[in-house]
Coordinates of C-alpha atoms in Angstrom, one line a residue:
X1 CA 2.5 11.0 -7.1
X2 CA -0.9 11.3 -8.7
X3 CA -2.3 14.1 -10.3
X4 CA -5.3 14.9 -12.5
X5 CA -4.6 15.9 -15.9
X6 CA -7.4 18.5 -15.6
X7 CA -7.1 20.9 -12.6
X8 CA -3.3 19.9 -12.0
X9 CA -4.4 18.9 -8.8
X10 CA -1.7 16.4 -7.2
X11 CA -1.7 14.5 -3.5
X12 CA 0.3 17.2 -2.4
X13 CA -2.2 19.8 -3.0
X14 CA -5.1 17.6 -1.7
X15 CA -4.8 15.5 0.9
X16 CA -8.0 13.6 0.1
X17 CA -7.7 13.6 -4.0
X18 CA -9.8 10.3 -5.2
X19 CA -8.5 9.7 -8.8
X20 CA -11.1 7.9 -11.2
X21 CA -10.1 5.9 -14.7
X22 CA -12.4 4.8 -17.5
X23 CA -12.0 2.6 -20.3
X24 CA -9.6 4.8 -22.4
X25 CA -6.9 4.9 -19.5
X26 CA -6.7 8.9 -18.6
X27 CA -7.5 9.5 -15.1
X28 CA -9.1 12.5 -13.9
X29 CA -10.3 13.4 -10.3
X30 CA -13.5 13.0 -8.9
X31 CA -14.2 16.8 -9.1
X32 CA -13.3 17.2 -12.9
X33 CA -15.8 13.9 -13.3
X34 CA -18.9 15.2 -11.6
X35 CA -18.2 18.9 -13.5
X36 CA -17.4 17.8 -17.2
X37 CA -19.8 14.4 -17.2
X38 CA -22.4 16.0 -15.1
X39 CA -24.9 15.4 -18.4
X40 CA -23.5 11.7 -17.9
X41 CA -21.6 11.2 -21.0
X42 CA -18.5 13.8 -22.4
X43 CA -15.4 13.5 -24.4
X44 CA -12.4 12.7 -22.8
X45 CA -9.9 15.6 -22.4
X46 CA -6.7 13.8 -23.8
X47 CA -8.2 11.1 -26.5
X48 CA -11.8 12.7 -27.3
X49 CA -13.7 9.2 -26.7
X50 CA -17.1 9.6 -25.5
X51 CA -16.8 8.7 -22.2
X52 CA -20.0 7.7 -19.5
X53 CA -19.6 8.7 -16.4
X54 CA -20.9 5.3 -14.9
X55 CA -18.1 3.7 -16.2
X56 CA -15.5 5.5 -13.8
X57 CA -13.9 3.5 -11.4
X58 CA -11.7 4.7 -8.5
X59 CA -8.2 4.0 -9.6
X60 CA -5.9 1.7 -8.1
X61 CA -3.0 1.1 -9.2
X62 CA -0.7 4.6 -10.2
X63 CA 0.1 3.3 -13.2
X64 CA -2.8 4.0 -15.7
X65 CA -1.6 1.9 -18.1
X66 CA -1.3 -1.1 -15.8
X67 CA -4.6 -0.3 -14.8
X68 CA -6.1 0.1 -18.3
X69 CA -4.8 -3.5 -18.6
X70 CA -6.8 -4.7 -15.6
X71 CA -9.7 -3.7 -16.7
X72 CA -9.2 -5.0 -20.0
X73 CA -8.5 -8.0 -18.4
X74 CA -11.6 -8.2 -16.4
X75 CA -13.8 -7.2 -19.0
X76 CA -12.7 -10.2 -21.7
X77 CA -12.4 -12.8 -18.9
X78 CA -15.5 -13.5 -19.2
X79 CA -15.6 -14.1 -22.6
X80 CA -12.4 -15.7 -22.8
X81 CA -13.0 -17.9 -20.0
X82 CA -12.7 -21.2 -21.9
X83 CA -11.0 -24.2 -19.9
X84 CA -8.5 -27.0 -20.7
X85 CA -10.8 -29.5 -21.0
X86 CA -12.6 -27.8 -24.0
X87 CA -9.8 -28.5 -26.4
X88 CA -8.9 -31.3 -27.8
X89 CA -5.2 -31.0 -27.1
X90 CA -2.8 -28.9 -24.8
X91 CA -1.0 -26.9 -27.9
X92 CA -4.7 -25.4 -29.1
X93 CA -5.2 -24.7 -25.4
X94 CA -1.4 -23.3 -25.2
X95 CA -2.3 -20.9 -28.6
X96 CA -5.5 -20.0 -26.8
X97 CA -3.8 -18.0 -24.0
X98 CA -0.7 -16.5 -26.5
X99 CA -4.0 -15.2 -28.0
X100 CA -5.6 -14.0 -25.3
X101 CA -2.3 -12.3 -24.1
X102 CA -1.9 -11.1 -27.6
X103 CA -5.5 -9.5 -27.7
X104 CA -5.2 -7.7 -24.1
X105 CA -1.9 -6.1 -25.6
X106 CA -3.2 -4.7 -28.5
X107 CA -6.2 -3.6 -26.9
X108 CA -3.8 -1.9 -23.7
X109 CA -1.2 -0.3 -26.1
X110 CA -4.3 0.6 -28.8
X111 CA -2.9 -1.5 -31.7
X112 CA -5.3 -2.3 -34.1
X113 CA -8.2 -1.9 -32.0
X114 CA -10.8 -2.1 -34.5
X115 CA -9.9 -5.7 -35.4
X116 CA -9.0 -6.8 -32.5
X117 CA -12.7 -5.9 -31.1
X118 CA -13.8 -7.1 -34.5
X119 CA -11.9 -10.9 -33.4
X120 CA -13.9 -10.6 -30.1
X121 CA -17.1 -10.6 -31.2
X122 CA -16.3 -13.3 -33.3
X123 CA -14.7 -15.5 -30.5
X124 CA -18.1 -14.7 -28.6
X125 CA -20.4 -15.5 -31.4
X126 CA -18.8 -19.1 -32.1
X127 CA -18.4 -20.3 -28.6
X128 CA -21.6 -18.5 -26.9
X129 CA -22.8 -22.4 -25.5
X130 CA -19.1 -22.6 -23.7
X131 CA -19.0 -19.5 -22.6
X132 CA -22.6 -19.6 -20.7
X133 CA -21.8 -23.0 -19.8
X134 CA -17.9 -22.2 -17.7
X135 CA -19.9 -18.9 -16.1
X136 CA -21.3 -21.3 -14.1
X137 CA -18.1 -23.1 -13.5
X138 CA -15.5 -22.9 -11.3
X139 CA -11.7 -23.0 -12.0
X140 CA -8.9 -24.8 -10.4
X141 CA -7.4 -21.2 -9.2
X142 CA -11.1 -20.8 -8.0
X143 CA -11.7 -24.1 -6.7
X144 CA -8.2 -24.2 -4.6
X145 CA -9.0 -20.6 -3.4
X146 CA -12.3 -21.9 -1.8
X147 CA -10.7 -24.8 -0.5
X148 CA -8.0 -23.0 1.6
X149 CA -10.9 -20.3 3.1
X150 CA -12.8 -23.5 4.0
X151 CA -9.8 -25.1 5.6
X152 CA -8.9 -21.5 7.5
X153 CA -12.7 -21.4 8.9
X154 CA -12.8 -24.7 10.0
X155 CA -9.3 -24.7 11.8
X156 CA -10.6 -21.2 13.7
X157 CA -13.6 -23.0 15.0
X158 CA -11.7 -25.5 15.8
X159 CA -9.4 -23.5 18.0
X160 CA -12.1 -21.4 19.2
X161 CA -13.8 -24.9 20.1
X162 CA -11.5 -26.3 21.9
X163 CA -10.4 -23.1 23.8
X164 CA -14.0 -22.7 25.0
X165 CA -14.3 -26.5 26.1
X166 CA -11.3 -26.1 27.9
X167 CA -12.1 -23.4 29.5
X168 CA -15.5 -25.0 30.5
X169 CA -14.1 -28.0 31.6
X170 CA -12.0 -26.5 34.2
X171 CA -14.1 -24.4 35.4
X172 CA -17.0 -27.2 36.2
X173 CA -13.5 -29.3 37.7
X174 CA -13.1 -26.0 39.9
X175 CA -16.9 -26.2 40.8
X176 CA -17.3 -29.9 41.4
X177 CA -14.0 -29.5 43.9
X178 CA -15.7 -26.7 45.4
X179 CA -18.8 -28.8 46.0
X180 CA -17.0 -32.0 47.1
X181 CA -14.9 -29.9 49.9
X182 CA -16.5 -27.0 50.7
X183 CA -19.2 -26.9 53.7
X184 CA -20.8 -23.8 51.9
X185 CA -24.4 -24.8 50.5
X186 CA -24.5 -26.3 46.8
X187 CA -27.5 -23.6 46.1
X188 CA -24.8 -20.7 47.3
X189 CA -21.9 -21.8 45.2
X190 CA -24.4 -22.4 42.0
X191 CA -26.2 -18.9 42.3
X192 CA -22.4 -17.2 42.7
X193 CA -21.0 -19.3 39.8
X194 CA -24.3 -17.7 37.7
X195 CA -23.5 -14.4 38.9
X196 CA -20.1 -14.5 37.8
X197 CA -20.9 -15.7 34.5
X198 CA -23.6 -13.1 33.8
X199 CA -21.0 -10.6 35.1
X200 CA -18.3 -11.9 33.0
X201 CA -20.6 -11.7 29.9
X202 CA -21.0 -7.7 31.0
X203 CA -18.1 -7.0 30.8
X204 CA -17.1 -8.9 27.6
X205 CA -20.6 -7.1 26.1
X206 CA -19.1 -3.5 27.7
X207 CA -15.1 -4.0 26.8
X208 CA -16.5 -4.7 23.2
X209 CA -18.9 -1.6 22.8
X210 CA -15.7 0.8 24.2
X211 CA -13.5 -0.7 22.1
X212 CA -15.7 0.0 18.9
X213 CA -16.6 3.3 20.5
X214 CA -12.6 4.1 20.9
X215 CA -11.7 2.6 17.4
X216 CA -14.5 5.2 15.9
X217 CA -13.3 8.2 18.0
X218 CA -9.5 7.3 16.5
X219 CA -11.3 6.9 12.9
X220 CA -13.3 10.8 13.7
X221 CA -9.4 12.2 15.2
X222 CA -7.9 10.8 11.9
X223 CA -10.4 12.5 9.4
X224 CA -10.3 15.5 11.0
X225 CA -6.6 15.6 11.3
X226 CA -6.7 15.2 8.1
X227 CA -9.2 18.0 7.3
X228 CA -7.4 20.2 9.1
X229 CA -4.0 20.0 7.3
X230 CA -3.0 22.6 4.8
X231 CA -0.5 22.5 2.2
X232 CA -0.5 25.3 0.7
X233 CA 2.1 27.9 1.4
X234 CA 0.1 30.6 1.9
X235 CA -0.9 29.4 5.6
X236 CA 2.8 28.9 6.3
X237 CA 4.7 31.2 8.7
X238 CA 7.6 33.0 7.4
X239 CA 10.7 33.3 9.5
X240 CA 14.0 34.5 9.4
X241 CA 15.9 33.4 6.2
X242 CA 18.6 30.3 6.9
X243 CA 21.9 31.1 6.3
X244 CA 24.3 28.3 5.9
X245 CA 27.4 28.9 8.5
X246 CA 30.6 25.9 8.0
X247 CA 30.9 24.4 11.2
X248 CA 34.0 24.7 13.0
X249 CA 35.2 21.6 14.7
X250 CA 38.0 22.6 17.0
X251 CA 39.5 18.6 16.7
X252 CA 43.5 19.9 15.7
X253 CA 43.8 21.7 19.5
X254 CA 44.7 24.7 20.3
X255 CA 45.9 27.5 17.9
X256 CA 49.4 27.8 17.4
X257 CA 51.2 31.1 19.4
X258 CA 52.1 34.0 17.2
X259 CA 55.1 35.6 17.2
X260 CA 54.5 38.2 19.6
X261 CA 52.9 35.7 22.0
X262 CA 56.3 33.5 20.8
X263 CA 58.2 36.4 23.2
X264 CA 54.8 37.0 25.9
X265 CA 54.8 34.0 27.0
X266 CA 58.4 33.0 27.5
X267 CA 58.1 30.1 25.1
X268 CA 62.1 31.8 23.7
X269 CA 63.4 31.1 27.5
X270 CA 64.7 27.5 26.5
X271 CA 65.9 27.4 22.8
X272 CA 69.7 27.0 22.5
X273 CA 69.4 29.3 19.6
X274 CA 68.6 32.4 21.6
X275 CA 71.3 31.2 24.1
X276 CA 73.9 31.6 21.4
X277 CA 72.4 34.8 19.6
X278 CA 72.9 36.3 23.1
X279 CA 76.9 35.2 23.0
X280 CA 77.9 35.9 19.8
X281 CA 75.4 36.9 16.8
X282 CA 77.7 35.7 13.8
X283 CA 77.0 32.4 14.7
X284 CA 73.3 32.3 13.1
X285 CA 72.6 32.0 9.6
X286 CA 71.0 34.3 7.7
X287 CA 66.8 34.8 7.9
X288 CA 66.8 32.0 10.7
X289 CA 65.4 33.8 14.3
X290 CA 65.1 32.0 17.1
X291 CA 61.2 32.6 16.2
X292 CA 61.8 30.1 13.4
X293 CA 63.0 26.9 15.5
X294 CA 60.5 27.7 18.4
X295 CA 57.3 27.6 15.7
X296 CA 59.2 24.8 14.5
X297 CA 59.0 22.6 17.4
X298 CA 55.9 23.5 18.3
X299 CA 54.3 22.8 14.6
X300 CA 56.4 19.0 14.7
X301 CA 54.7 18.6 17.9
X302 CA 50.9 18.9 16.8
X303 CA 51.9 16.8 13.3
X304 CA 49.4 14.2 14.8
X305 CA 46.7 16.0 15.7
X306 CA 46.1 17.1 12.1
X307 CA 47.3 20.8 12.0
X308 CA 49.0 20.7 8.6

């Protein structure tokens, strides 16, 4: 997430927060630039380099770093804009571009800055008649670039073309038929086929202008949507405070009885143990009730519904 190194304000904060980068790398919003370089030219608040406020940019990419490089990039490609065919041999041409990769790192990462600009001016100096010279040349990423575009307009006006001669042709087919069978007067058919033409170009002219008046009211309805959201959390309504609760999922059944509920219920009607306590009481060991087996049977008979 971005967020100016200045006022600490983020995208969270600010829904429309514009970051801006000069040449040093440390971004800073478009608020902090217009207060600090409102005179045009300031230090910058992490590095101290004097700083023109011309030289901003909107930033693109979140990494400054990355976009530091980009712009480094941009500025020495056109002085290092030197072509194969200016060297004698494809390993100069090979050390050329280490080079040039060599130079935009130092320059990115600030290593040896100083003679590394210092190697600039030199490169500049010695080839100025090459470097004027491939301004006004085009490279092969340039050249195949402009190539496919050209190939893309020409295939869409093809298809457009063709779609409109086809359309034509039928329609004078459907006209001529018309004429050949029809006992309606040529003049008639003519002035309704003109009609309907100039009406179909109407509507065309009118479905166009509502759907450019539509697109601009969903544009307006965006922006202020977007004006009209808050983030700050002293426009938020407070409610009641959560409090977490562990779910109960009744997936085991139902509850087992008690012991009281054992005797309710008449769940002690059918166990051969009772039977026998009833008879004769010496025949059941000791700390086994007839409460014992019936839970018993009852607990072996949920075993697969989870209950242990």
């Amino acid at each position: 997430m971005r967020e100016c190194g200045k006022c600490k304000s983020s995208e969270y904060t600010n829904k429309n927060l514009v970051m801006m980068v000069n040449e040093c790398g440390h971004p800073l919003c478009r608020n902090c630039v217009d207060n600090l370089f409102a005179r045009n030219a300031a230090p910058c608040h992490v590095c101290g380099k004097i700083l023109r406020r011309n030289n901003f940019w909107e930033q693109v990419f979140d990494d400054p770093l990355i976009e530091k490089e980009a712009h480094i990039r941009r500025r020495l490609r056109k002085i290092y804009n030197l072509k194969k065919d200016d060297f004698p041999s494809l390993r100069e041409f090979n050390d050329y571009l280490e080079r040039f990769e060599t130079i935009v790192c130092n320059l990115a990462c600030g290593v040896d800055v100083e003679e590394t600009e210092a190697e600039i001016a030199e490169f500049k100096e010695a080839n100025q008649e090459l470097i004027e010279r491939n301004k006004k040349k085009l490279d092969e990423d340039q050249i195949w670039i402009m190539q496919n575009l050209k190939e893309d307009r020409e295939m869409k006006n093809r298809v457009d073309y063709n779609d409109e001669t086809r359309s034509a042709v039928r329609d004078t087919k459907a006209i001529m038929e018309e004429l050949r069978e029809s006992n309606v007067p040529a003049e008639v058919i003519l002035d309704r086929e003109r009609k309907r033409q100039i009406e179909q170009d109407l509507e065309e002219k009118e479905e166009a202008a509502r759907r450019k008046k539509r697109n601009k009211e969903i544009l307006q309805d965006r922006k202020r949507m977007a004006e009209s959201m808050s983030f700050s959390t002293s426009q938020r309504s407070s409610g009641r405070t959560f409090v977490y609760k562990q779910p109960r999922l009744f997936i085991n059944g139902p509850g087992l009885p008690t012991q009281e509920e054992l005797e309710s219920k008449g769940y002690l009607q059918h166990i051969y143990v009772d039977i026998c306590n009833k008879i004769n009481t010496g025949r059941i060991a000791g700390g086994f009730t007839t409460h014992t087996g019936c839970l018993r049977a009852l607990f072996e008979s949920r075993i697969d519904l989870l209950s242990f």
